[in-house]
PDB file of C-alpha atoms in Angstrom:
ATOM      1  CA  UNK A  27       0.000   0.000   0.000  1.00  0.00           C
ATOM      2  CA  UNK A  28       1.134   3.212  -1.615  1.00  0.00           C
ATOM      3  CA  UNK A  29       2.380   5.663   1.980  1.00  0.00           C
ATOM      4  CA  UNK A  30      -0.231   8.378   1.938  1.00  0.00           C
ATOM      5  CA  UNK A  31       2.243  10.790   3.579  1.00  0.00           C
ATOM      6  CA  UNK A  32       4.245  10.666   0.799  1.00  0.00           C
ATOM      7  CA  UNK A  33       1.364  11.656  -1.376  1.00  0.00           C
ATOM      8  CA  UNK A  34      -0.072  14.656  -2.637  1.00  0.00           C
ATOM      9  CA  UNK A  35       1.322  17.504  -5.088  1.00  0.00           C
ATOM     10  CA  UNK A  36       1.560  21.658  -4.748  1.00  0.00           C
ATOM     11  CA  UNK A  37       1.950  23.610  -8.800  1.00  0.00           C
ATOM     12  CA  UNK A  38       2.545  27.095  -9.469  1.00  0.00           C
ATOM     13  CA  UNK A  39       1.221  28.302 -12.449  1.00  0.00           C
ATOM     14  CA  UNK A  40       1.836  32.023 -13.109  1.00  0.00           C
ATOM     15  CA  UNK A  41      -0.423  34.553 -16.331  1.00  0.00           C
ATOM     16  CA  UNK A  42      -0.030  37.851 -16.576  1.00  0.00           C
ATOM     17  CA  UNK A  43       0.858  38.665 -13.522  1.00  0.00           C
ATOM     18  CA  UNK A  44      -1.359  36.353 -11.000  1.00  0.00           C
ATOM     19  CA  UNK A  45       0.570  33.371  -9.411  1.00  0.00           C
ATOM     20  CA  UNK A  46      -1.940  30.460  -8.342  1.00  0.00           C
ATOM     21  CA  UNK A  47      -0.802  28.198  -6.361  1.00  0.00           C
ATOM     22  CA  UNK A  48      -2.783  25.211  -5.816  1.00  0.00           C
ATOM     23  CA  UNK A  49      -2.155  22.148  -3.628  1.00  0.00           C
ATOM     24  CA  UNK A  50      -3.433  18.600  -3.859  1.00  0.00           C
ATOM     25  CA  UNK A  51      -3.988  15.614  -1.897  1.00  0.00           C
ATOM     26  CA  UNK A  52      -6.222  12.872  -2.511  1.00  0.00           C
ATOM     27  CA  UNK A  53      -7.699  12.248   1.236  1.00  0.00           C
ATOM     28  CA  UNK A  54      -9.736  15.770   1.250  1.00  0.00           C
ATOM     29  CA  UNK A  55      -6.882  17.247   0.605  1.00  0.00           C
ATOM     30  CA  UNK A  56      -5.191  16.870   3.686  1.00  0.00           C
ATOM     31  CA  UNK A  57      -1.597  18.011   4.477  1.00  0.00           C
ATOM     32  CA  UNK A  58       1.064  15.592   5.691  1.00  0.00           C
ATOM     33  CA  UNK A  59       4.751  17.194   6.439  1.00  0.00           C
ATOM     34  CA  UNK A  60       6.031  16.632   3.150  1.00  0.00           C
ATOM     35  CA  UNK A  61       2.750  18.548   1.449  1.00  0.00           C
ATOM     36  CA  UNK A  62       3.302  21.742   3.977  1.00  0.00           C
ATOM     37  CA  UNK A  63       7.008  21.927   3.397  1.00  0.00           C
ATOM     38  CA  UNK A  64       6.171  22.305  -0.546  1.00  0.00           C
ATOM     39  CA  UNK A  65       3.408  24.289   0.202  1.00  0.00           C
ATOM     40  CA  UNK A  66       5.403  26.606   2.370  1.00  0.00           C
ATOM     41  CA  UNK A  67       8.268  26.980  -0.157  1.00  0.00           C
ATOM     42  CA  UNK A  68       5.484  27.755  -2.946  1.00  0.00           C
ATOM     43  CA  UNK A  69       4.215  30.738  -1.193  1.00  0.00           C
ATOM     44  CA  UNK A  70       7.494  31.914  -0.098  1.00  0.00           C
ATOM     45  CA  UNK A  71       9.145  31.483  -3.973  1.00  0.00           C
ATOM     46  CA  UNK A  72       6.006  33.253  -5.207  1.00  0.00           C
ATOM     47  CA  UNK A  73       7.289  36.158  -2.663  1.00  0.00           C
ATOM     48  CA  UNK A  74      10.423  36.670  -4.731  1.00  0.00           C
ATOM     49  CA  UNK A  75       9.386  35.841  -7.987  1.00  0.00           C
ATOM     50  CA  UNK A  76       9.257  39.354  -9.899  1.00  0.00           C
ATOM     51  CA  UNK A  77       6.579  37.839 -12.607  1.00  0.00           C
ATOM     52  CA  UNK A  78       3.734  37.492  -9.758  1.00  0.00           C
ATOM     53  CA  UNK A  79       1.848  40.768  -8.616  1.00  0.00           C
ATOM     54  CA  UNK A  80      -0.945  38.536  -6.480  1.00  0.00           C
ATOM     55  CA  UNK A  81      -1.550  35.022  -5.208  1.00  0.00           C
ATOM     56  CA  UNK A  82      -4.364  33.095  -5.813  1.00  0.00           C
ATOM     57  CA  UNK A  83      -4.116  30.081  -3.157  1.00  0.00           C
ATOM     58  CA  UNK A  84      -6.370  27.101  -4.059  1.00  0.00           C
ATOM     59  CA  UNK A  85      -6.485  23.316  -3.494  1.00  0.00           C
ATOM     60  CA  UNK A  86      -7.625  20.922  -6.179  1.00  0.00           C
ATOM     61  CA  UNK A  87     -10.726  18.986  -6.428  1.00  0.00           C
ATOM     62  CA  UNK A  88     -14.543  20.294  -6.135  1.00  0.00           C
ATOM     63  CA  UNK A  89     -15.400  19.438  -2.867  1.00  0.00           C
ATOM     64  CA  UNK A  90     -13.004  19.912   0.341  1.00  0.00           C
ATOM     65  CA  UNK A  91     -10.847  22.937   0.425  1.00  0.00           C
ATOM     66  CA  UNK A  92      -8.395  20.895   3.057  1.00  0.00           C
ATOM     67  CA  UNK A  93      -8.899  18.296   5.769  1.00  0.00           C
ATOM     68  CA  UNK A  94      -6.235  19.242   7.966  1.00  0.00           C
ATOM     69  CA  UNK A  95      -3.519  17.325   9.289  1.00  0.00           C
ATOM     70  CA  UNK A  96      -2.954  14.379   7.543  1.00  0.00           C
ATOM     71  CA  UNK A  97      -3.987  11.725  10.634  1.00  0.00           C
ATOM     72  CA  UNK A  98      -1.662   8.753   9.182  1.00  0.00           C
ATOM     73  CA  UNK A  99       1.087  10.756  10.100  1.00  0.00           C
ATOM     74  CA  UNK A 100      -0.639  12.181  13.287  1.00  0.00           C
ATOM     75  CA  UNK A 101      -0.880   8.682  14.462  1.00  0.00           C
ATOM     76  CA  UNK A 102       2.801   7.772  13.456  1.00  0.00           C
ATOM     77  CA  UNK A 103       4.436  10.349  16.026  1.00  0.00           C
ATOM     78  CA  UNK A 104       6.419   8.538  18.147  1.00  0.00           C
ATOM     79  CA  UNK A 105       8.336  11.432  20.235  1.00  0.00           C
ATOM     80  CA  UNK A 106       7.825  14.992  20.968  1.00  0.00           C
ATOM     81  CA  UNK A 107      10.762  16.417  18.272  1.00  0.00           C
ATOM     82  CA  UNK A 108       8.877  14.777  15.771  1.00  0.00           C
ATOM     83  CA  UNK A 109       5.731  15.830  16.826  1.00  0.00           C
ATOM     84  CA  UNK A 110       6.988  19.479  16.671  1.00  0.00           C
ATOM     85  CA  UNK A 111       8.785  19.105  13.614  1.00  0.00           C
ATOM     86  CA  UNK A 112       5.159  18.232  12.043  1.00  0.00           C
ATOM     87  CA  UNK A 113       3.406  20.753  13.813  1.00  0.00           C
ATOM     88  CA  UNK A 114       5.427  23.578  12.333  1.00  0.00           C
ATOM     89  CA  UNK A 115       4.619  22.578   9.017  1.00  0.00           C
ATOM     90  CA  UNK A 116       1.728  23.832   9.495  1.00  0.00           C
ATOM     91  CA  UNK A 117       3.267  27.557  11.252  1.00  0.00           C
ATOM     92  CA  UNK A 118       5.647  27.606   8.420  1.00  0.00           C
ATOM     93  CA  UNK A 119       2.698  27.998   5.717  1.00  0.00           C
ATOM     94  CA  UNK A 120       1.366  30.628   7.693  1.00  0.00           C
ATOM     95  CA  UNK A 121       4.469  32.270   8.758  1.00  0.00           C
ATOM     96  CA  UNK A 122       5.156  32.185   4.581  1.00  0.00           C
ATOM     97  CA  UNK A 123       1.949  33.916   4.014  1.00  0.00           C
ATOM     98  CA  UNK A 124       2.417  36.616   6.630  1.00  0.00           C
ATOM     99  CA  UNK A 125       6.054  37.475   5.302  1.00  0.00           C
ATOM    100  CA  UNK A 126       4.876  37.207   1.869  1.00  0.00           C
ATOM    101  CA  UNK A 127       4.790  40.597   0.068  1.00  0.00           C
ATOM    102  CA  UNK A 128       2.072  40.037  -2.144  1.00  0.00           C
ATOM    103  CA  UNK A 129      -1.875  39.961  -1.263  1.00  0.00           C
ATOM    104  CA  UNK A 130      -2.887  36.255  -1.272  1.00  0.00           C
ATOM    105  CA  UNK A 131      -6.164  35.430  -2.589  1.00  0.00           C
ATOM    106  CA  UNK A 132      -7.730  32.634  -0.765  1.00  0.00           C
ATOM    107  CA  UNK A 133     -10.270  30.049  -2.603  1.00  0.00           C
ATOM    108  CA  UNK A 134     -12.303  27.878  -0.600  1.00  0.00           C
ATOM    109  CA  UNK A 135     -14.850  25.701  -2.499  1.00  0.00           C
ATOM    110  CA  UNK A 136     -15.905  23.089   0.413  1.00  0.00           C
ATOM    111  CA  UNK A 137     -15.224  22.220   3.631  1.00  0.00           C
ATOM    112  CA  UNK A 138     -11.969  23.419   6.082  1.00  0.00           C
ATOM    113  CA  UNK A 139     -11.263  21.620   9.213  1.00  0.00           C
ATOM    114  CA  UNK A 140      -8.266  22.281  11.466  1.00  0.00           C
ATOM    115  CA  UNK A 141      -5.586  23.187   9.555  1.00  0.00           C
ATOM    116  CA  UNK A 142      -7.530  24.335   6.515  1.00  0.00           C
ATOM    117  CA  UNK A 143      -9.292  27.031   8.832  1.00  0.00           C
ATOM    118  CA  UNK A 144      -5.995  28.321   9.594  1.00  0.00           C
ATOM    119  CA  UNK A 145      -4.798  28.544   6.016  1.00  0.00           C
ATOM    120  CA  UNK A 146      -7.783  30.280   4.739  1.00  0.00           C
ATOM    121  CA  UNK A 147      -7.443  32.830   7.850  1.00  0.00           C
ATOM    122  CA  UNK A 148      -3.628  32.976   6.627  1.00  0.00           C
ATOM    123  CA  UNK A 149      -4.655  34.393   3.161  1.00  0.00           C
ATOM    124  CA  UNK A 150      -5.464  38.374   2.661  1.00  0.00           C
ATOM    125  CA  UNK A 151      -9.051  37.759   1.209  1.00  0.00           C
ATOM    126  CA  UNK A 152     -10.731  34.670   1.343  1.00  0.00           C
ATOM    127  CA  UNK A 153     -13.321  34.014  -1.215  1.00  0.00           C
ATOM    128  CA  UNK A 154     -15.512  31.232  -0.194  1.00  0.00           C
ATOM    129  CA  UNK A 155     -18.843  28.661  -2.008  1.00  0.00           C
ATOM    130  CA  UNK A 156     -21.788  28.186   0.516  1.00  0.00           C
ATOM    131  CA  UNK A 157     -20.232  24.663   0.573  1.00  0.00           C
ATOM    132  CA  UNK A 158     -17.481  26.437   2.311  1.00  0.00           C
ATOM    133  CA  UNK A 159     -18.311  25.274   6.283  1.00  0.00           C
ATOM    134  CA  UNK A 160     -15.480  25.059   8.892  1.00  0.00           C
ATOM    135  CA  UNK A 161     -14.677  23.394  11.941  1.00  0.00           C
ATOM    136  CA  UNK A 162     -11.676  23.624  13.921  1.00  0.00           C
ATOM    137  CA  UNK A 163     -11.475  19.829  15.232  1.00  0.00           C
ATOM    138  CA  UNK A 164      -8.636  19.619  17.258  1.00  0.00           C
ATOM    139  CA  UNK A 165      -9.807  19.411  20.603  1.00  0.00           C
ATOM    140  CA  UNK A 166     -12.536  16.548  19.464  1.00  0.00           C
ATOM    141  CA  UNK A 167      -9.149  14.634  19.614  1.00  0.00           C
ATOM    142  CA  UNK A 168      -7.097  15.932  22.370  1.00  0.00           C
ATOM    143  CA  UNK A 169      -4.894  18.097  21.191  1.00  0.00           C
ATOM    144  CA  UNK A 170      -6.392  21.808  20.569  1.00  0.00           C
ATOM    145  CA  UNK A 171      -6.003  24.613  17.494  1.00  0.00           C
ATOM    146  CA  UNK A 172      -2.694  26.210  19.167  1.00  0.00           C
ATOM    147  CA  UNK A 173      -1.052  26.683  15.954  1.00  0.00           C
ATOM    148  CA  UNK A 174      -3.483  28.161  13.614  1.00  0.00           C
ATOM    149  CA  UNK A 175      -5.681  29.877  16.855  1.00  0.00           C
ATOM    150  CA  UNK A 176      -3.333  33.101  16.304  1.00  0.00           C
ATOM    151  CA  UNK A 177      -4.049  33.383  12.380  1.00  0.00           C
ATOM    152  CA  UNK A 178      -7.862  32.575  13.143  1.00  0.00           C
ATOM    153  CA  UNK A 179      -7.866  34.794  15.812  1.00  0.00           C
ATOM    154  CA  UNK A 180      -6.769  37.647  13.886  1.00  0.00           C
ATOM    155  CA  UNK A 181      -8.880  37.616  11.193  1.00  0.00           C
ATOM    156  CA  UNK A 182     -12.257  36.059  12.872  1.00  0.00           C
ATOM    157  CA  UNK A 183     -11.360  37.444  16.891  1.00  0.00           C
ATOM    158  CA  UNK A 184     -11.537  36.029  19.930  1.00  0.00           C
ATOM    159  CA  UNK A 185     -14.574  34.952  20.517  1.00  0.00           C
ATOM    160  CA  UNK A 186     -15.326  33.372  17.291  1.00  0.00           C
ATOM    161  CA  UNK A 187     -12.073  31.400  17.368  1.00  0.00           C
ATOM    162  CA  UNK A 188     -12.781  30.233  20.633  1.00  0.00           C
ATOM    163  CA  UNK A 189     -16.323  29.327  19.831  1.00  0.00           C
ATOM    164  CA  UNK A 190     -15.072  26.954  16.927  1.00  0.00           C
ATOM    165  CA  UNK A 191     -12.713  25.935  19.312  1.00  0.00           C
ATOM    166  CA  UNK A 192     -14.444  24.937  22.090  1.00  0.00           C
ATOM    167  CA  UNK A 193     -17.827  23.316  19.961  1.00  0.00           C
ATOM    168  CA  UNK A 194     -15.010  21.166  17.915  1.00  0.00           C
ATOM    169  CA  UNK A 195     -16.909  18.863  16.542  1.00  0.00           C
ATOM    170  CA  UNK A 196     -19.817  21.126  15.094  1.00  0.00           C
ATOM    171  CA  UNK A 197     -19.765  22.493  11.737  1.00  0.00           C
ATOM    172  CA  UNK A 198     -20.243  26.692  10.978  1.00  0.00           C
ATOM    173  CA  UNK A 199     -21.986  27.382   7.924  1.00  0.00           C
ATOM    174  CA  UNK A 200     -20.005  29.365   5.234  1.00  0.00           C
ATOM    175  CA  UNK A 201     -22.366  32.454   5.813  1.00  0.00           C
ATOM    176  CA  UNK A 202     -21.278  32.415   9.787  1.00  0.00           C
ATOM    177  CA  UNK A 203     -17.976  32.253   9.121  1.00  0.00           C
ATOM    178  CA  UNK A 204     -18.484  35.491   6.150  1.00  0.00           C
ATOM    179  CA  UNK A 205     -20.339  37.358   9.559  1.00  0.00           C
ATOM    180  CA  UNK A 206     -17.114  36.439  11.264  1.00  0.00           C
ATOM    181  CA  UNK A 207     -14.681  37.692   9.206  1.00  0.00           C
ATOM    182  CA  UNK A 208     -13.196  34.640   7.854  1.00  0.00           C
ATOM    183  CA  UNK A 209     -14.905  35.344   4.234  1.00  0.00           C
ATOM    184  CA  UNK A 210     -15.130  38.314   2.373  1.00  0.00           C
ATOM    185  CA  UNK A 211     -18.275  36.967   0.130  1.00  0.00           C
ATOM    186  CA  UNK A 212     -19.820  33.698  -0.390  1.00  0.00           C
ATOM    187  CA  UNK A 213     -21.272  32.324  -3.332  1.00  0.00           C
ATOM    188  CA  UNK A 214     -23.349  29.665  -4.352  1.00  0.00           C
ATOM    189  CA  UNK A 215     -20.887  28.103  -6.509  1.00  0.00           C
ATOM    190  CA  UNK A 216     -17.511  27.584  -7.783  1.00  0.00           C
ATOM    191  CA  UNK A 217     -17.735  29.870 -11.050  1.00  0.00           C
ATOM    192  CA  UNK A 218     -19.269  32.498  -9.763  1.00  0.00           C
ATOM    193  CA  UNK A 219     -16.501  32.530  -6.786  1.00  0.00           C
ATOM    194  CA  UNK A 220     -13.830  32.117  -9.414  1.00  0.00           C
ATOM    195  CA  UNK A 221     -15.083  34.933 -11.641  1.00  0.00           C
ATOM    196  CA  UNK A 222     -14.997  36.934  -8.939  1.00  0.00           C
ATOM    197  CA  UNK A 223     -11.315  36.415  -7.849  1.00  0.00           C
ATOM    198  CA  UNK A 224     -10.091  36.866 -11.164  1.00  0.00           C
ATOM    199  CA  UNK A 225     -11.756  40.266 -10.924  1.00  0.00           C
ATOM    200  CA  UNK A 226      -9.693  41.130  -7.993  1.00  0.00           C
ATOM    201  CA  UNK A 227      -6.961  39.364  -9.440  1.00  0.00           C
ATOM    202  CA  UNK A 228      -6.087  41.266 -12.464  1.00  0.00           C
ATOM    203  CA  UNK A 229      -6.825  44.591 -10.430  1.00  0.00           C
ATOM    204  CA  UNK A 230      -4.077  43.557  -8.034  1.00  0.00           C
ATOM    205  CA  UNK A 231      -1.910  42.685 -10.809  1.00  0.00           C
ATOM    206  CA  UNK A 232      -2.278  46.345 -12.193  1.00  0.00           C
ATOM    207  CA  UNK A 233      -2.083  48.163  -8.734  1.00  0.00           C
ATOM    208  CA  UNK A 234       1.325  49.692  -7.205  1.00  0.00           C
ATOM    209  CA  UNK A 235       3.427  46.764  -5.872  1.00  0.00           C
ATOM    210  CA  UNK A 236       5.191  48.697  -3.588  1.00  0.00           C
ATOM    211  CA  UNK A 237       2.019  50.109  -2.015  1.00  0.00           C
ATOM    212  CA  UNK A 238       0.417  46.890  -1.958  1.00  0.00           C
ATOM    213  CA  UNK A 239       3.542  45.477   0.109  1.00  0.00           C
ATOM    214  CA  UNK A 240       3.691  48.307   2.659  1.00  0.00           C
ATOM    215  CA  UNK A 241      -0.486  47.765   2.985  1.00  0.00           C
ATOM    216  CA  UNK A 242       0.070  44.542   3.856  1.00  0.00           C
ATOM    217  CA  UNK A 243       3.006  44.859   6.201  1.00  0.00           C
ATOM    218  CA  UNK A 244       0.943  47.449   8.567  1.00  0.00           C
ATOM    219  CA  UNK A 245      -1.812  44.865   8.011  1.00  0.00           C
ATOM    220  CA  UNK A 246       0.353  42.253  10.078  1.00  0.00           C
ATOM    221  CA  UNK A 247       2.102  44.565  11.812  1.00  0.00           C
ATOM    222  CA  UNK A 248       1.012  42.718  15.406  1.00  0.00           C
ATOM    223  CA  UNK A 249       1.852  39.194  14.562  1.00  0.00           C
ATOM    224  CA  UNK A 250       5.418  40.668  14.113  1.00  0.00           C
ATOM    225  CA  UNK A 251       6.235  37.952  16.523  1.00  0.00           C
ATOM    226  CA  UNK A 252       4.832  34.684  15.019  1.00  0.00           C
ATOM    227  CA  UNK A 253       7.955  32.817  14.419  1.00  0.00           C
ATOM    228  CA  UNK A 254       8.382  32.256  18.420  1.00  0.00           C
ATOM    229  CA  UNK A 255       5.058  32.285  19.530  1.00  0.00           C
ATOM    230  CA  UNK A 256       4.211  29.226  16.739  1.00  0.00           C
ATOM    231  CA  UNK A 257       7.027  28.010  17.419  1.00  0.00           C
ATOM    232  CA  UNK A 258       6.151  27.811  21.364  1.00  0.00           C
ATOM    233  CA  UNK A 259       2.581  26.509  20.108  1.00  0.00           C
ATOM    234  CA  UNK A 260       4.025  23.826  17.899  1.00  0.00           C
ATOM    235  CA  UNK A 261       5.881  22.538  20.568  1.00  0.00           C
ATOM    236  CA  UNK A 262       2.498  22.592  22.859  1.00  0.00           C
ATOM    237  CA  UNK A 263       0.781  19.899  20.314  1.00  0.00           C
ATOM    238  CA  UNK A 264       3.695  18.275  19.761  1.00  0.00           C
ATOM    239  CA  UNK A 265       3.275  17.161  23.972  1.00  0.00           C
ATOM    240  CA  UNK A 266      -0.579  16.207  23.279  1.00  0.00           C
ATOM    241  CA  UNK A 267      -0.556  14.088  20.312  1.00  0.00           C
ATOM    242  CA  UNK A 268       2.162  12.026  22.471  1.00  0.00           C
ATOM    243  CA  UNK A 269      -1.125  12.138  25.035  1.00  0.00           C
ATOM    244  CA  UNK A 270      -2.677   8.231  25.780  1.00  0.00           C
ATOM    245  CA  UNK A 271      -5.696  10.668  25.004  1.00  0.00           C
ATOM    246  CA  UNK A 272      -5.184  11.694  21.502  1.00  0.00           C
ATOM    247  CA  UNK A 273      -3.895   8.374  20.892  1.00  0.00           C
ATOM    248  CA  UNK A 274      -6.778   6.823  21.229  1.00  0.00           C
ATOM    249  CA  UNK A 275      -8.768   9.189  19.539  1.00  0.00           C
ATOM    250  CA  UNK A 276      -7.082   9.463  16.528  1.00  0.00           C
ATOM    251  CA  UNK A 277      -7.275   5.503  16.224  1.00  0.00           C
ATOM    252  CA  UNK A 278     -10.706   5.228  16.393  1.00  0.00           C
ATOM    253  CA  UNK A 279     -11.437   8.092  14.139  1.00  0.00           C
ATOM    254  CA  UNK A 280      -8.971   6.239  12.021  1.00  0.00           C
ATOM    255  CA  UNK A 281     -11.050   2.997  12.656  1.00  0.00           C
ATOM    256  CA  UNK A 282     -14.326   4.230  11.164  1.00  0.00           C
ATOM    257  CA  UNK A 283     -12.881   6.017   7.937  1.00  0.00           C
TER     258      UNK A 283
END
C-alpha cells in the first residue's frame, strides 16, 4: 500500500501577472509534512518571484478545500521532536503567508477543518462557495487549534475562534464564518466565486506593488512575533498528540474512515 504521507502535489502556475498556487492531496486534501514543506516553499518562492503581482491560493478537487492534518502521520508520532517538527509545518505555511509581500487570494470551495481554517485565515481575502463550512477539530481529539488559533484569531477574533474551538466537533456554515470575518463573500458556486477572484486578481496585478507590500506589512504589523510564539505553540501539540488521550482518539477516528 502506496504511503499516503508521501502523497499529494503543490503547482505554481503564473499569467499575466497572478501566481496560483494550488495544492493537492487525494484524502480531502489533507496536508502531511512533506505537502506543507512544498506548500510553504510555494508561497514563499512566489514572494520573490518578480513575474507574480498577487496570489491566488487554491487546493484541487470540487469538494473539500483541506482536511487538515494528515492523521496517518498524526498517528505515526512517536516522540515529541517529531511531533513538533510536524506541527510547524503547518506555522511555516502561515508564517510564509504573513512574510509574503504580495496579497494572497484565498479560494475555498468546500469544507476546512483544522488546519484548513488556519490557512484560509492565513490568506489576505478569502473568497468562499456556501459549501465552504469550517470546523476547527482539534480538541474533538485531544490536542487543541494552538497553531493556527493566532491566524484565526486575527482575522475572525476572539470569541469566534474560541467558539469553533471549544464546539469542535460542530460544523459553521459558510455564511457564519463570512459574519465572522473569515470570508469576504460567499457564493453559491464555484464559477461564480472564481469569476470573482479573477476580478480582484487582475486589479491587483495592475495596482502599485510597492504600495500593496507596505499595505500589507501594517496589516500584520502585530503578529510581528509569530515565528516564536508558533514556534512555542508547535511545541504545545507536539506534547498532546504524544497524550494516551489523543492516541486513542485518533485511532478510532482512524477505525471508522
Amino acid at each position: 500500500m502506496e504511503d499516503k504521507t508521501q502523497q499529494g502535489s503543490v503547482e505554481t502556475n503564473v499569467e499575466n501577472g497572478i501566481g496560483t498556487i494550488t495544492f493537492f492531496h487525494p484524502s480531502h486534501n489533507s496536508l502531511p509534512g512533506k505537502l506543507l514543506a512544498k506548500l510553504a516553499e510555494a508561497i514563499t518562492n512566489a514572494g520573490t518571484n518578480d513575474e507574480i503581482k498577487v496570489i491566488i491560493l487554491k487546493s484541487g478537487g470540487d469538494r473539500t478545500f483541506c482536511a487538515g492534518a494528515s492523521f496517518d502521520e498524526l498517528s505515526s508520532i512517536k516522540d515529541a521532536d517529531i511531533g513538533y517538527q510536524f506541527f510547524m509545518g503547518f506555522a511555516n505555511v502561515i508564517n510564509a503567508c504573513r512574510k509574503c509581500p504580495k496579497f494572497i487570494i484565498g479560494r475555498v470551495q468546500g469544507k476546512a477543518v483544522g488546519g484548513g481554517v488556519g490557512v484560509a485565515s492565513a490568506v489576505d481575502y478569502c473568497y468562499a462557495t456556501k459549501f465552504a463550512s469550517a470546523k476547527l477539530s482539534e480538541l474533538a481529539i485531544g490536542i487543541g487549534p494552538f497553531v493556527v488559533g493566532p491566524a484565526v484569531e486575527r482575522k475572525m477574533g476572539v470569541s469566534a475562534m474560541s467558539q469553533m474551538a471549544i464546539n469542535a466537533t460542530e460544523w459553521y456554515s459558510a455564511d457564519w464564518a463570512k459574519s465572522k470575518g473569515l470570508y469576504a463573500e460567499v457564493f453559491d458556486n464555484a464559477e461564480e466565486m472564481d469569476a470573482a477572484i479573477q476580478v480582484l486578481a487582475e486589479k491587483l496585478a495592475k495596482s502599485n506593488p510597492e504600495a500593496m507590500r507596505m499595505l500589507k506589512t501594517a496589516c500584520w504589523q502585530e503578529a510581528a512575533h509569530w515565528d516564536e510564539l508558533l514556534s512555542e505553540r508547535a511545541a504545545m501539540s507536539g506534547q498532546l498528540v504524544l497524550s494516551d488521550f489523543t492516541v486513542n482518539a485518533i485511532a478510532a477516528f482512524k477505525s471508522k474512515a
